[in-house]
Amino acid sequence: MMSAVMNALLLMLLGMVGIFTVMILIMISVNILNKFAKDKDNKK
Amino acid sequence: MEFLENFSFLWDSVAFFFTGDGWKNLVMLAVGALLIYLALAKDFEPSLLMPMGLGAIVVNLPLSGAIGHAADGSQGIIDWLFKVGIEASEALPLLLFIGIGAMIDFGPLLSNPKMFLFGGAAQFGIFLTVAVATLLGYNFTDAASIGIIGAADGPTAILVANVLETPLLPAIMVAAYSYMALVPIIQPAAIKLVTTRKERMIRMSYNPAAVSRKTRILFPIVVTVIAGLIAPKSVSLVGFLMFGNLLRECLKLDNLSQTAQTSLANLITIVLGLSISASMKAENFVKLDTIIVMALGLVAFVFDTIAGCLFAKFLNIFLPEGKKINPMVGGAGISAFPMSARVIQKMALKEDNQNHLLMHAVGANVAGQIGSVVAGGIILTVVPKLIGA
């Protein structure tokens, strides 16, 4: 049981780090897209 | 007399319920009826709970022809649907993701990208529940399967629990869909537990930046690549969700997008609900574990919401006055879309009838859709590695 609990705590750590890494990378990408990926009609 | 003997199987069928474990089948007939009642009378996820309810009745009738029997080597249609559509390929939940992706407008999220953070924070309940389940004595894979109920996302829960081959699959599926229907009851209670009225009255201005078509088209591709690189097992989930979204956003395939949103999603929903019922046989379902799994599912939903709210409160420490985030928006970072966003809007208006948080909550809510499939992918990637499989 102790090994299952240790695995669960490790999963919690890796899971939250993993999710935040993915979300932050996507957030940065979207910010870059919003800045540079303009439609032709919107370009001035 | 001979005529009566030919129909003696009727008596055998009735007697079945009152001999040995037959009472469990009777309980399942009642569960099926309850699911149909909740679906039709209380409007709880009717598109899934109704097929599941009728399916539960069909598979638990004595000598049901809809399920396979080892004695005569028969293979019933519901068992076949489950084996082919879920067990062997996970095709049904994955195909449903195409429809879901085609239905979602990520615009409110793309114009306010910081909402992505809440889609991550509000998955905490999943991992906390895994830990709690292991403390209750469940092995690690079963605990991970129980935790995924907190994804608040039926297809993800089905896929993860099925890949991890847990015997708790039926209880997990029922819990996942039941709690999604109960979001309007669970979330307000959880949010009030960790927020003050003053915090719930925080107003947030909404000045969305214009989102270009190029961004809308590139977004699903970028998400698929990033999620796939970090959590490779999430590619099927994220990829199908994003494929559906690309169909919607490219504006070149309107017919396919419409088909994915309507015909495909509806067909899969009908078949998925019935297929799931294959796992609702009395011998798999009527046991103490089912009640514990349902309770743990509630823990997952509550702590998802609490984590989202607390993360917003944490961010508020660093944000200046006027830029603060209403913590309720953090609670919308779960995947139950669009129900959670609606709940937050309703709560905000109840505290202050001029406080419109809907678009912020929608942004966090669709971020939760991505967060939940990424969480599922991470579990599928990490769990086998930790147990050395």
Coordinates of N, CA and C in Angstrom, one line a residue, chain A residues 1-40 42-43, chain B residues 110 113-114 116-117 119-121 123-124 127-128 130-131 134-135 138 140 211-215 218-219 222-223 226-227 230 311 367 370-371 374-375 378-379 382-383 386-387:
Chain A
M1 N 0.8 -1.2 0.0 CA 0.0 0.0 0.0 C 0.9 1.3 0.0
M2 N 2.0 1.2 0.8 CA 2.9 2.4 0.8 C 3.4 2.8 -0.5
S3 N 3.7 1.7 -1.3 CA 4.3 2.0 -2.6 C 3.2 2.6 -3.5
A4 N 2.0 2.2 -3.4 CA 0.9 2.8 -4.2 C 0.7 4.2 -3.8
V5 N 0.8 4.5 -2.5 CA 0.6 5.9 -2.0 C 1.8 6.8 -2.5
M6 N 3.0 6.2 -2.5 CA 4.1 7.0 -3.0 C 4.0 7.2 -4.5
N7 N 3.5 6.2 -5.2 CA 3.3 6.4 -6.7 C 2.3 7.4 -6.9
A8 N 1.2 7.4 -6.1 CA 0.1 8.4 -6.3 C 0.7 9.8 -6.0
L9 N 1.5 10.0 -5.0 CA 2.0 11.3 -4.7 C 3.0 11.8 -5.9
L10 N 3.7 10.8 -6.4 CA 4.6 11.1 -7.5 C 3.8 11.5 -8.7
L11 N 2.7 10.8 -9.0 CA 1.8 11.1 -10.1 C 1.2 12.5 -9.9
M12 N 0.9 12.8 -8.7 CA 0.3 14.2 -8.4 C 1.3 15.2 -8.8
L13 N 2.6 15.0 -8.4 CA 3.6 16.0 -8.7 C 3.9 16.1 -10.2
L14 N 4.1 14.9 -10.8 CA 4.4 14.9 -12.3 C 3.2 15.4 -13.1
G15 N 2.0 15.0 -12.6 CA 0.8 15.4 -13.4 C 0.6 16.9 -13.4
M16 N 0.7 17.5 -12.2 CA 0.4 18.9 -12.1 C 1.5 19.7 -12.8
V17 N 2.8 19.2 -12.7 CA 3.9 19.9 -13.4 C 3.6 19.7 -14.9
G18 N 3.3 18.5 -15.4 CA 3.0 18.3 -16.8 C 1.9 19.1 -17.3
I19 N 0.8 19.2 -16.6 CA -0.4 20.0 -17.1 C 0.0 21.4 -17.2
F20 N 0.6 22.0 -16.1 CA 1.0 23.4 -16.2 C 2.0 23.7 -17.3
T21 N 2.9 22.7 -17.5 CA 3.9 22.9 -18.6 C 3.2 23.0 -20.0
V22 N 2.2 22.1 -20.2 CA 1.5 22.1 -21.4 C 0.7 23.4 -21.6
M23 N 0.0 23.7 -20.5 CA -0.9 24.9 -20.6 C -0.1 26.2 -20.7
I24 N 1.0 26.3 -20.0 CA 1.8 27.5 -20.2 C 2.4 27.6 -21.6
L25 N 2.9 26.4 -22.1 CA 3.4 26.5 -23.5 C 2.3 26.8 -24.5
I26 N 1.1 26.3 -24.3 CA 0.0 26.7 -25.2 C -0.3 28.2 -25.1
M27 N -0.3 28.6 -23.8 CA -0.6 30.0 -23.6 C 0.4 31.0 -24.3
I28 N 1.7 30.6 -24.2 CA 2.7 31.4 -24.8 C 2.5 31.3 -26.3
S29 N 2.2 30.1 -26.9 CA 2.0 30.0 -28.3 C 0.9 30.8 -28.8
V30 N -0.2 30.8 -28.0 CA -1.4 31.6 -28.4 C -1.1 33.1 -28.4
N31 N -0.3 33.5 -27.4 CA 0.1 34.9 -27.3 C 0.9 35.3 -28.6
I32 N 1.8 34.4 -29.0 CA 2.6 34.7 -30.2 C 1.7 34.7 -31.4
L33 N 0.8 33.7 -31.5 CA -0.1 33.7 -32.6 C -1.0 34.9 -32.7
N34 N -1.5 35.4 -31.5 CA -2.3 36.6 -31.5 C -1.5 37.8 -32.0
K35 N -0.2 37.8 -31.7 CA 0.6 38.9 -32.1 C 1.0 38.9 -33.6
F36 N 1.3 37.7 -34.1 CA 1.9 37.7 -35.4 C 1.0 37.1 -36.5
A37 N 0.1 36.2 -36.1 CA -0.7 35.5 -37.1 C -2.0 36.4 -37.5
K38 N -1.7 37.4 -38.2 CA -2.8 38.3 -38.5 C -3.4 37.9 -39.9
D39 N -4.7 38.1 -40.0 CA -5.3 37.9 -41.3 C -5.0 39.0 -42.3
K40 N -4.9 38.7 -43.6 CA -4.5 39.7 -44.6 C -5.4 40.9 -44.5
N42 N -6.7 42.3 -42.0 CA -6.4 43.1 -40.8 C -5.1 43.8 -40.9
K43 N -4.2 43.3 -41.8 CA -2.9 43.9 -41.9 C -3.0 45.4 -42.4
Chain B
L110 N -8.9 32.1 -26.6 CA -7.8 32.6 -27.4 C -7.7 34.1 -27.2
P113 N -5.8 34.5 -23.1 CA -5.1 33.2 -23.0 C -4.7 32.9 -21.5
K114 N -4.7 33.8 -20.6 CA -4.3 33.5 -19.2 C -5.3 32.5 -18.6
F116 N -6.0 29.7 -19.7 CA -5.4 28.4 -19.8 C -4.9 27.9 -18.5
L117 N -4.4 28.8 -17.6 CA -3.9 28.4 -16.3 C -5.0 27.7 -15.5
G119 N -7.5 26.0 -16.6 CA -7.7 24.7 -17.1 C -6.7 23.7 -16.6
G120 N -5.6 24.2 -16.2 CA -4.6 23.3 -15.5 C -4.9 23.1 -14.1
A121 N -5.1 24.2 -13.4 CA -5.2 24.2 -11.9 C -6.4 23.3 -11.5
Q123 N -7.5 20.7 -12.5 CA -7.4 19.2 -12.7 C -6.8 18.6 -11.4
F124 N -6.5 19.4 -10.4 CA -5.9 18.9 -9.2 C -6.6 17.8 -8.5
F127 N -5.7 14.2 -9.2 CA -4.5 13.6 -8.6 C -4.7 13.4 -7.1
L128 N -5.4 14.4 -6.5 CA -5.7 14.2 -5.1 C -6.5 13.0 -4.8
V130 N -6.6 10.3 -6.6 CA -5.8 9.1 -6.8 C -5.1 8.8 -5.5
A131 N -4.5 9.8 -4.8 CA -3.8 9.6 -3.6 C -4.8 9.1 -2.5
T134 N -5.6 5.4 -3.0 CA -4.5 4.5 -2.6 C -4.5 4.4 -1.1
L135 N -4.8 5.5 -0.4 CA -4.9 5.4 1.1 C -6.0 4.5 1.5
Y138 N -6.9 0.9 -2.5 CA -6.9 0.5 -3.9 C -5.5 0.4 -4.5
F140 N -2.7 0.9 -7.4 CA -2.4 2.2 -8.1 C -3.1 2.4 -9.4
V211 N -9.5 37.8 -32.6 CA -8.7 36.6 -32.9 C -8.8 36.3 -34.4
S212 N -7.6 36.3 -35.0 CA -7.6 36.1 -36.4 C -7.9 34.7 -36.8
R213 N -8.3 34.5 -38.1 CA -8.7 33.2 -38.6 C -7.4 32.3 -38.6
K214 N -6.3 32.9 -38.9 CA -5.0 32.1 -38.9 C -4.8 31.5 -37.5
T215 N -5.0 32.3 -36.5 CA -4.8 31.9 -35.1 C -5.7 30.7 -34.8
L218 N -4.4 27.7 -36.7 CA -3.1 27.2 -36.2 C -3.2 26.6 -34.7
F219 N -4.2 27.1 -34.0 CA -4.3 26.7 -32.6 C -4.5 25.2 -32.4
V222 N -1.1 23.5 -33.1 CA -0.1 23.8 -32.0 C -0.4 23.0 -30.8
V223 N -1.7 23.0 -30.4 CA -2.1 22.2 -29.1 C -1.7 20.7 -29.3
I226 N 2.1 20.3 -29.0 CA 2.7 20.5 -27.7 C 2.2 19.3 -26.7
A227 N 0.9 19.1 -26.7 CA 0.4 18.0 -25.8 C 1.1 16.7 -26.2
I230 N 4.7 16.4 -24.9 CA 4.9 16.2 -23.5 C 4.2 15.0 -22.9
F311 N -6.5 28.7 -6.8 CA -5.4 29.2 -7.7 C -5.7 30.7 -8.1
A367 N -10.8 25.8 -21.6 CA -9.4 25.5 -21.2 C -9.4 24.2 -20.4
I370 N -9.3 21.1 -22.6 CA -8.0 20.7 -23.0 C -7.2 20.1 -21.8
G371 N -7.4 20.8 -20.6 CA -6.7 20.3 -19.4 C -7.1 18.9 -19.1
V374 N -5.5 16.4 -21.4 CA -4.0 16.3 -21.2 C -3.8 15.5 -19.9
A375 N -4.6 15.8 -18.9 CA -4.5 15.0 -17.6 C -4.7 13.5 -17.9
I378 N -1.6 12.3 -19.5 CA -0.4 12.2 -18.5 C -0.6 10.9 -17.7
I379 N -1.8 10.7 -17.2 CA -2.0 9.4 -16.4 C -1.6 8.2 -17.3
V382 N 2.3 8.2 -17.5 CA 3.1 8.1 -16.3 C 2.8 6.8 -15.5
V383 N 1.5 6.4 -15.4 CA 1.1 5.3 -14.6 C 1.8 4.0 -15.0
L386 N 5.4 4.2 -13.8 CA 5.6 4.0 -12.4 C 5.4 2.6 -11.8
I387 N 4.5 1.9 -12.5 CA 4.4 0.5 -12.0 C 5.3 -0.5 -12.8

